[in-house]
Short mmCIF file of C-alpha atoms (C1' of nucleotides) in Angstrom, two decimals:
data_model
loop_
_atom_site.label_atom_id
_atom_site.label_comp_id
_atom_site.label_asym_id
_atom_site.label_seq_id
_atom_site.Cartn_x
_atom_site.Cartn_y
_atom_site.Cartn_z
CA UNK A 1 17.46 -2.18 -21.28
CA UNK A 2 15.42 1.01 -21.41
CA UNK A 3 13.38 1.37 -24.49
CA UNK A 4 14.72 4.45 -26.36
CA UNK A 5 11.87 6.57 -27.87
CA UNK A 6 11.87 10.17 -28.99
CA UNK A 7 9.37 12.84 -28.38
CA UNK A 8 7.61 12.18 -31.72
CA UNK A 9 6.91 8.67 -30.73
CA UNK A 10 5.43 9.81 -27.44
CA UNK A 11 3.27 12.14 -29.38
CA UNK A 12 2.14 9.28 -31.42
CA UNK A 13 1.41 7.12 -28.51
CA UNK A 14 -0.89 9.74 -26.96
CA UNK A 15 -2.56 10.41 -30.38
CA UNK A 16 -3.23 6.65 -30.90
CA UNK A 17 -5.08 6.61 -27.48
CA UNK A 18 -7.04 9.66 -28.21
CA UNK A 19 -5.14 11.62 -25.62
CA UNK A 20 -4.11 15.23 -26.08
CA UNK A 21 -0.51 15.94 -26.41
CA UNK A 22 0.31 17.95 -23.38
CA UNK A 23 3.72 18.81 -21.77
CA UNK A 24 3.04 16.85 -18.48
CA UNK A 25 2.12 13.72 -20.25
CA UNK A 26 5.02 13.80 -22.51
CA UNK A 27 7.36 14.40 -19.62
CA UNK A 28 5.84 11.40 -17.74
CA UNK A 29 6.27 9.26 -20.82
CA UNK A 30 9.70 10.31 -21.38
CA UNK A 31 10.75 9.59 -17.78
CA UNK A 32 9.13 6.15 -17.61
CA UNK A 33 10.64 4.98 -20.97
CA UNK A 34 14.09 6.24 -20.05
CA UNK A 35 14.30 3.59 -17.27
CA UNK A 36 14.43 -0.17 -17.24
CA UNK A 37 12.78 -0.37 -13.87
CA UNK A 38 9.44 0.69 -12.62
CA UNK A 39 9.12 4.24 -11.08
CA UNK A 40 7.69 4.64 -7.64
CA UNK A 41 5.08 7.26 -7.04
CA UNK A 42 7.31 9.21 -4.66
CA UNK A 43 10.04 9.33 -7.21
CA UNK A 44 7.67 10.32 -9.97
CA UNK A 45 6.44 13.10 -7.66
CA UNK A 46 9.79 14.51 -6.68
CA UNK A 47 11.10 14.50 -10.27
CA UNK A 48 7.85 16.04 -11.58
CA UNK A 49 7.66 18.48 -8.67
CA UNK A 50 6.42 21.28 -10.88
CA UNK A 51 3.46 19.39 -12.07
CA UNK A 52 0.44 19.45 -9.84
CA UNK A 53 0.28 16.26 -7.75
CA UNK A 54 -3.38 15.68 -8.70
CA UNK A 55 -2.52 16.04 -12.44
CA UNK A 56 0.16 13.44 -12.00
CA UNK A 57 -2.32 11.02 -10.31
CA UNK A 58 -4.74 11.65 -13.16
CA UNK A 59 -2.11 11.22 -15.94
CA UNK A 60 -1.04 7.83 -14.24
CA UNK A 61 -4.58 6.74 -14.00
CA UNK A 62 -5.35 7.59 -17.50
CA UNK A 63 -2.26 5.87 -18.81
CA UNK A 64 -3.20 2.79 -16.84
CA UNK A 65 -6.74 2.66 -18.20
CA UNK A 66 -5.35 2.99 -21.76
CA UNK A 67 -2.89 0.16 -21.30
CA UNK A 68 0.22 2.43 -21.62
CA UNK A 69 1.58 1.73 -18.20
CA UNK A 70 0.58 -0.69 -15.32
CA UNK A 71 0.71 -0.26 -11.60
CA UNK A 72 2.68 -2.64 -9.31
CA UNK A 73 2.99 -2.46 -5.63
CA UNK A 74 6.36 -3.20 -4.21
CA UNK A 75 7.10 -5.17 -1.00
CA UNK A 76 6.41 -2.10 1.08
CA UNK A 77 2.99 -1.49 -0.58
CA UNK A 78 4.32 1.42 -2.34
CA UNK A 79 2.84 2.12 -5.96
CA UNK A 80 5.25 1.77 -8.83
CA UNK A 81 4.43 2.36 -12.40
CA UNK A 82 6.06 0.62 -15.45
CA UNK A 83 5.49 0.79 -19.13
CA UNK A 84 3.53 -2.07 -20.53
CA UNK A 85 4.94 -4.34 -23.03
CA UNK A 86 3.31 -4.59 -26.37
CA UNK A 87 0.07 -6.53 -25.88
CA UNK A 88 -1.71 -4.48 -23.29
CA UNK A 89 -5.05 -3.18 -24.59
CA UNK A 90 -7.41 -0.78 -22.95
CA UNK A 91 -8.68 -1.92 -19.66
CA UNK A 92 -7.18 -5.29 -20.36
CA UNK A 93 -3.73 -5.71 -19.09
CA UNK A 94 -1.38 -8.61 -19.72
CA UNK A 95 1.09 -7.90 -17.00
CA UNK A 96 1.36 -11.49 -15.81
CA UNK A 97 5.18 -11.32 -15.53
CA UNK A 98 7.64 -11.52 -12.67
CA UNK A 99 8.18 -8.42 -10.63
CA UNK A 100 11.57 -8.41 -9.03
CA UNK A 101 12.00 -6.14 -6.01
CA UNK A 102 15.54 -5.43 -5.05
CA UNK A 103 16.03 -5.20 -1.37
CA UNK A 104 19.04 -3.01 -1.64
CA UNK A 105 18.27 -0.38 -4.22
CA UNK A 106 14.51 -0.90 -3.90
CA UNK A 107 14.01 -0.91 -7.68
CA UNK A 108 11.22 -2.90 -9.22
CA UNK A 109 12.05 -4.81 -12.43
CA UNK A 110 9.51 -6.17 -14.78
CA UNK A 111 10.84 -9.46 -16.05
CA UNK A 112 9.00 -10.38 -19.18
CA UNK A 113 11.52 -13.10 -20.26
CA UNK A 114 9.80 -15.68 -18.03
CA UNK A 115 6.59 -17.34 -18.51
CA UNK A 116 4.31 -17.72 -15.68
CA UNK A 117 3.81 -21.16 -14.32
CA UNK A 118 0.11 -22.22 -14.49
CA UNK A 119 -0.86 -23.52 -11.15
CA UNK A 120 -3.83 -25.62 -10.10
CA UNK A 121 -5.63 -24.13 -7.25
CA UNK A 122 -7.80 -25.87 -4.50
CA UNK A 123 -11.36 -26.60 -5.67
CA UNK A 124 -13.73 -23.73 -6.03
CA UNK A 125 -11.06 -21.03 -6.75
CA UNK A 126 -11.36 -19.53 -10.27
CA UNK A 127 -8.16 -17.59 -10.89
CA UNK A 128 -8.19 -15.00 -13.63
CA UNK A 129 -4.75 -13.58 -13.33
CA UNK A 130 -1.50 -14.32 -11.73
CA UNK A 131 1.40 -12.13 -10.66
CA UNK A 132 4.67 -13.37 -9.23
CA UNK A 133 6.81 -11.25 -6.94
CA UNK A 134 10.44 -11.99 -6.09
CA UNK A 135 12.69 -10.10 -3.82
CA UNK A 136 16.42 -10.32 -3.44
CA UNK A 137 19.40 -8.46 -5.02
CA UNK A 138 19.26 -7.14 -8.56
CA UNK A 139 22.35 -7.58 -10.81
CA UNK A 140 23.71 -4.19 -9.97
CA UNK A 141 23.53 -4.64 -6.27
CA UNK A 142 24.62 -8.18 -6.28
CA UNK A 143 27.69 -7.14 -8.10
CA UNK A 144 28.48 -4.55 -5.38
CA UNK A 145 28.48 -7.47 -3.04
CA UNK A 146 25.81 -5.54 -1.23
CA UNK A 147 23.79 -7.65 1.18
CA UNK A 148 23.32 -4.34 2.85
CA UNK A 149 19.90 -2.66 2.79
CA UNK A 150 20.13 0.97 1.93
CA UNK B 1 -11.11 -23.20 7.74
CA UNK B 2 -10.60 -20.79 10.50
CA UNK B 3 -8.41 -22.26 13.31
CA UNK B 4 -10.29 -22.40 16.35
CA UNK B 5 -8.45 -21.32 19.51
CA UNK B 6 -9.64 -20.17 22.98
CA UNK B 7 -8.44 -17.36 25.11
CA UNK B 8 -5.99 -19.43 27.03
CA UNK B 9 -4.23 -20.38 23.93
CA UNK B 10 -3.91 -16.77 22.76
CA UNK B 11 -2.49 -15.98 26.26
CA UNK B 12 -0.03 -18.72 25.83
CA UNK B 13 0.92 -17.50 22.34
CA UNK B 14 1.77 -13.99 23.85
CA UNK B 15 3.69 -15.46 26.73
CA UNK B 16 5.79 -17.57 24.45
CA UNK B 17 6.75 -14.49 22.52
CA UNK B 18 7.53 -12.51 25.69
CA UNK B 19 4.66 -10.27 25.17
CA UNK B 20 2.40 -8.95 27.96
CA UNK B 21 -1.15 -10.32 27.92
CA UNK B 22 -3.23 -7.30 27.24
CA UNK B 23 -6.90 -6.85 26.26
CA UNK B 24 -6.16 -5.20 22.83
CA UNK B 25 -3.67 -7.94 21.77
CA UNK B 26 -5.97 -10.70 22.79
CA UNK B 27 -8.80 -9.17 20.84
CA UNK B 28 -6.64 -8.80 17.74
CA UNK B 29 -5.58 -12.42 17.93
CA UNK B 30 -9.09 -13.57 18.58
CA UNK B 31 -10.39 -11.77 15.51
CA UNK B 32 -7.67 -12.85 13.14
CA UNK B 33 -7.90 -16.49 14.14
CA UNK B 34 -11.63 -16.53 13.77
CA UNK B 35 -11.34 -15.97 10.11
CA UNK B 36 -9.96 -18.09 7.12
CA UNK B 37 -8.92 -15.02 5.26
CA UNK B 38 -6.57 -12.15 5.85
CA UNK B 39 -7.96 -9.08 7.51
CA UNK B 40 -7.54 -5.73 5.92
CA UNK B 41 -6.19 -2.84 7.96
CA UNK B 42 -9.40 -0.83 7.46
CA UNK B 43 -11.49 -3.77 8.73
CA UNK B 44 -9.36 -4.25 11.64
CA UNK B 45 -9.63 -0.56 12.46
CA UNK B 46 -13.37 -0.49 12.16
CA UNK B 47 -13.97 -3.59 14.18
CA UNK B 48 -11.47 -2.47 16.90
CA UNK B 49 -12.51 1.08 16.82
CA UNK B 50 -12.25 1.45 20.57
CA UNK B 51 -8.64 0.59 20.46
CA UNK B 52 -6.34 3.56 19.61
CA UNK B 53 -5.24 3.46 15.97
CA UNK B 54 -1.55 3.84 16.93
CA UNK B 55 -1.91 0.94 19.42
CA UNK B 56 -3.33 -1.23 16.60
CA UNK B 57 -0.53 -0.46 14.27
CA UNK B 58 1.96 -1.17 16.93
CA UNK B 59 0.34 -4.47 17.89
CA UNK B 60 0.43 -5.48 14.25
CA UNK B 61 4.03 -4.52 13.77
CA UNK B 62 4.94 -6.48 17.04
CA UNK B 63 3.04 -9.50 15.99
CA UNK B 64 4.73 -9.34 12.51
CA UNK B 65 8.18 -9.07 14.09
CA UNK B 66 7.37 -12.06 16.38
CA UNK B 67 6.35 -14.16 13.43
CA UNK B 68 2.70 -14.37 14.68
CA UNK B 69 1.17 -12.72 11.63
CA UNK B 70 2.32 -11.70 8.18
CA UNK B 71 1.41 -8.64 6.13
CA UNK B 72 0.23 -9.03 2.62
CA UNK B 73 -0.79 -6.25 0.29
CA UNK B 74 -3.87 -6.91 -1.92
CA UNK B 75 -4.18 -5.94 -5.48
CA UNK B 76 -5.22 -2.41 -4.41
CA UNK B 77 -2.09 -2.07 -2.31
CA UNK B 78 -4.16 -2.34 0.87
CA UNK B 79 -2.42 -3.83 3.81
CA UNK B 80 -3.89 -7.22 4.97
CA UNK B 81 -2.71 -9.26 7.86
CA UNK B 82 -3.00 -13.05 8.16
CA UNK B 83 -1.94 -15.53 10.88
CA UNK B 84 1.26 -17.37 9.89
CA UNK B 85 1.35 -21.05 9.63
CA UNK B 86 3.58 -22.94 12.09
CA UNK B 87 7.10 -22.46 10.84
CA UNK B 88 7.43 -18.64 10.99
CA UNK B 89 10.16 -17.63 13.42
CA UNK B 90 10.95 -14.18 14.75
CA UNK B 91 12.04 -11.91 11.89
CA UNK B 92 12.02 -14.76 9.67
CA UNK B 93 8.83 -15.46 7.80
CA UNK B 94 8.09 -18.34 5.57
CA UNK B 95 5.15 -16.99 3.87
CA UNK B 96 6.01 -18.06 0.45
CA UNK B 97 2.48 -19.19 -0.46
CA UNK B 98 -0.14 -18.20 -2.89
CA UNK B 99 -2.23 -15.21 -1.98
CA UNK B 100 -5.59 -15.29 -3.66
CA UNK B 101 -7.39 -11.94 -3.85
CA UNK B 102 -11.11 -12.38 -4.76
CA UNK B 103 -12.16 -9.67 -7.12
CA UNK B 104 -15.77 -9.89 -5.86
CA UNK B 105 -15.62 -10.02 -2.01
CA UNK B 106 -12.12 -8.61 -1.96
CA UNK B 107 -10.99 -11.19 0.56
CA UNK B 108 -7.37 -12.44 0.59
CA UNK B 109 -6.76 -16.10 1.14
CA UNK B 110 -3.56 -17.70 2.10
CA UNK B 111 -3.23 -20.90 0.09
CA UNK B 112 -0.60 -22.95 1.89
CA UNK B 113 -1.57 -26.19 0.13
CA UNK B 114 0.44 -25.23 -2.90
CA UNK B 115 4.22 -25.27 -3.11
CA UNK B 116 5.81 -22.47 -4.87
CA UNK B 117 7.44 -23.15 -8.18
CA UNK B 118 11.14 -22.38 -8.23
CA UNK B 119 12.05 -20.26 -11.17
CA UNK B 120 15.24 -19.43 -12.83
CA UNK B 121 15.76 -15.82 -13.30
CA UNK B 122 17.89 -13.88 -15.76
CA UNK B 123 21.61 -13.70 -14.96
CA UNK B 124 22.55 -11.55 -12.06
CA UNK B 125 19.40 -11.54 -10.15
CA UNK B 126 19.70 -13.28 -6.75
CA UNK B 127 16.23 -13.97 -5.51
CA UNK B 128 15.75 -14.59 -1.75
CA UNK B 129 11.94 -14.81 -1.56
CA UNK B 130 9.03 -15.43 -3.85
CA UNK B 131 5.28 -14.57 -3.43
CA UNK B 132 2.64 -15.50 -5.83
CA UNK B 133 -0.51 -13.53 -6.24
CA UNK B 134 -3.68 -14.70 -8.01
CA UNK B 135 -6.87 -12.80 -8.43
CA UNK B 136 -10.19 -14.16 -9.59
CA UNK B 137 -13.24 -15.48 -7.79
CA UNK B 138 -13.08 -17.35 -4.49
CA UNK B 139 -15.22 -20.52 -3.91
CA UNK B 140 -18.00 -18.47 -2.25
CA UNK B 141 -18.28 -15.87 -4.89
CA UNK B 142 -17.90 -18.14 -7.92
CA UNK B 143 -20.75 -20.30 -6.41
CA UNK B 144 -22.87 -17.22 -6.35
CA UNK B 145 -22.18 -17.00 -9.99
CA UNK B 146 -20.88 -13.53 -9.44
CA UNK B 147 -18.66 -12.20 -12.00
CA UNK B 148 -19.87 -8.86 -10.65
CA UNK B 149 -17.36 -6.75 -8.79
CA UNK B 150 -18.94 -5.44 -5.58
"C1'" DA C 1 0.03 -8.05 49.07
"C1'" DA C 2 2.54 -4.10 48.16
"C1'" DT C 3 6.17 -2.15 45.42
"C1'" DA C 4 8.71 -1.02 41.30
"C1'" DC C 5 9.76 -0.83 36.71
"C1'" DA C 6 9.65 -1.93 31.99
"C1'" DA C 7 6.34 -2.41 28.62
"C1'" DA C 8 2.09 -1.20 26.47
"C1'" DT C 9 -1.48 1.89 25.74
"C1'" DG C 10 -3.57 6.55 24.80
"C1'" DC C 11 -3.26 10.95 22.93
"C1'" DA C 12 -1.53 14.72 20.20
"C1'" DA C 13 0.68 16.15 16.35
"C1'" DC C 14 2.31 15.34 11.96
"C1'" DA C 15 3.75 13.12 7.31
"C1'" DT C 16 2.54 10.80 3.21
"C1'" DT C 17 -0.50 9.13 -0.15
"C1'" DA C 18 -4.77 9.49 -2.65
"C1'" DT C 19 -9.43 11.52 -3.95
"C1'" DT C 20 -13.14 15.02 -5.24
"C1'" DG C 21 -14.92 19.24 -6.78
"C1'" DT C 22 -14.38 23.32 -9.39
"C1'" DA C 23 -12.23 27.13 -11.83
"C1'" DT C 24 -8.96 28.15 -15.37
"C1'" DT C 25 -6.21 26.94 -19.26
"C1'" DT C 26 -5.32 24.69 -23.50
"C1'" DA C 27 -5.15 21.39 -27.53
"C1'" DG C 28 -7.23 20.61 -31.51
"C1'" DA C 29 -11.39 20.68 -34.41
"C1'" DA C 30 -14.53 23.66 -37.05
"C1'" DT D 1 -9.72 32.70 -35.27
"C1'" DT D 2 -13.19 30.93 -32.49
"C1'" DC D 3 -15.21 27.36 -29.89
"C1'" DT D 4 -15.47 23.45 -26.92
"C1'" DA D 5 -14.25 19.41 -24.60
"C1'" DA D 6 -10.37 17.86 -22.28
"C1'" DA D 7 -6.68 18.70 -19.29
"C1'" DT D 8 -4.50 21.10 -15.66
"C1'" DA D 9 -4.14 23.80 -11.35
"C1'" DC D 10 -5.81 24.82 -7.05
"C1'" DA D 11 -8.30 24.06 -2.61
"C1'" DA D 12 -10.21 21.06 0.42
"C1'" DT D 13 -10.56 16.60 2.57
"C1'" DA D 14 -9.92 11.64 3.31
"C1'" DA D 15 -7.16 7.67 4.30
"C1'" DT D 16 -3.14 5.59 5.93
"C1'" DG D 17 0.94 5.47 8.60
"C1'" DT D 18 4.49 7.44 11.86
"C1'" DT D 19 6.84 9.77 16.03
"C1'" DG D 20 7.18 11.52 20.72
"C1'" DC D 21 5.69 11.62 25.16
"C1'" DA D 22 2.55 11.17 29.26
"C1'" DT D 23 -0.13 7.74 31.57
"C1'" DT D 24 -1.51 3.25 32.71
"C1'" DT D 25 -0.75 -1.64 33.44
"C1'" DG D 26 1.22 -6.42 33.52
"C1'" DT D 27 4.32 -8.92 36.01
"C1'" DA D 28 8.54 -9.88 38.44
"C1'" DT D 29 10.30 -9.09 43.09
"C1'" DT D 30 10.30 -8.31 47.57
#
DNA sequence: AATACAAATGCAACATTATTGTATTTAGAA
DNA sequence: TTCTAAATACAATAATGTTGCATTTGTATT
């Protein structure tokens, strides 16, 4: 479920990363923590439509650099942003989890409850990070019996 | 390595899919089959700079629908296109292989020699397709001793 | 070989997503 | 309260992708 945090906690988060507490940043944090799915850039932009687009991009980039959020592209190549779980450090993400992209509601879920399989690659390849994508129906949409694509 | 095919074979491919044999299509096929990596949309566009951009997009979409190529987004969300291996049918891709994105040369390799691990997801999720991404150094770049990012 | 027609291309216009530079505003320290 | 670096807002531009339509072309048919 969505991690519930209050405004004081968001202010602490910013402070810990040496970021100024500004209204746009707090709103972005509040929105992202209120959901249990990643948020697409278009969604963010329409919800935060009174914040300048460029400011939004810069906030997202800053948060990503600081390890507060991570970016994940969905099956359509659309950028989605999700809050990182605990062990992401600055410029050093640990987002090697499964990203589940629902084909009906389009939501992207970060599934941390699953450990990534370590694979052996053909000779010569030196992998540093893995990400696994799955697509299909999420619990909500499969319950609706929806094979339909919205 | 790159699959070597001649122009007659490309013409056959088009014919088998009920596509007209046109110069732009043959050139796209020729380019994509000459490589052992996926080709990014920007690369395609600069190499095929005398073909109309829209035509190129439409050719790629058509080829994808017909199961001739598949689209894969790299770690930067850039669209890349790669030739499908044998068992892709129209509107029904079997591209559940590992995509390896080299952080140095940026190339995307389709690694078919690896079978996808089947994973058990949390209750409610109904996965229909999996794709695995890895990033790191490809054989060429790791040989160069290049941890550098171009 | 000429014709006819659907399919494919080329062109124009536009939409969306993202970046860069700079002026203005503001959070937080002094 | 003042000062300054940081953050935001605004303007301009780049990159990527889509839609509609006129023109051209591959190919089936005569």
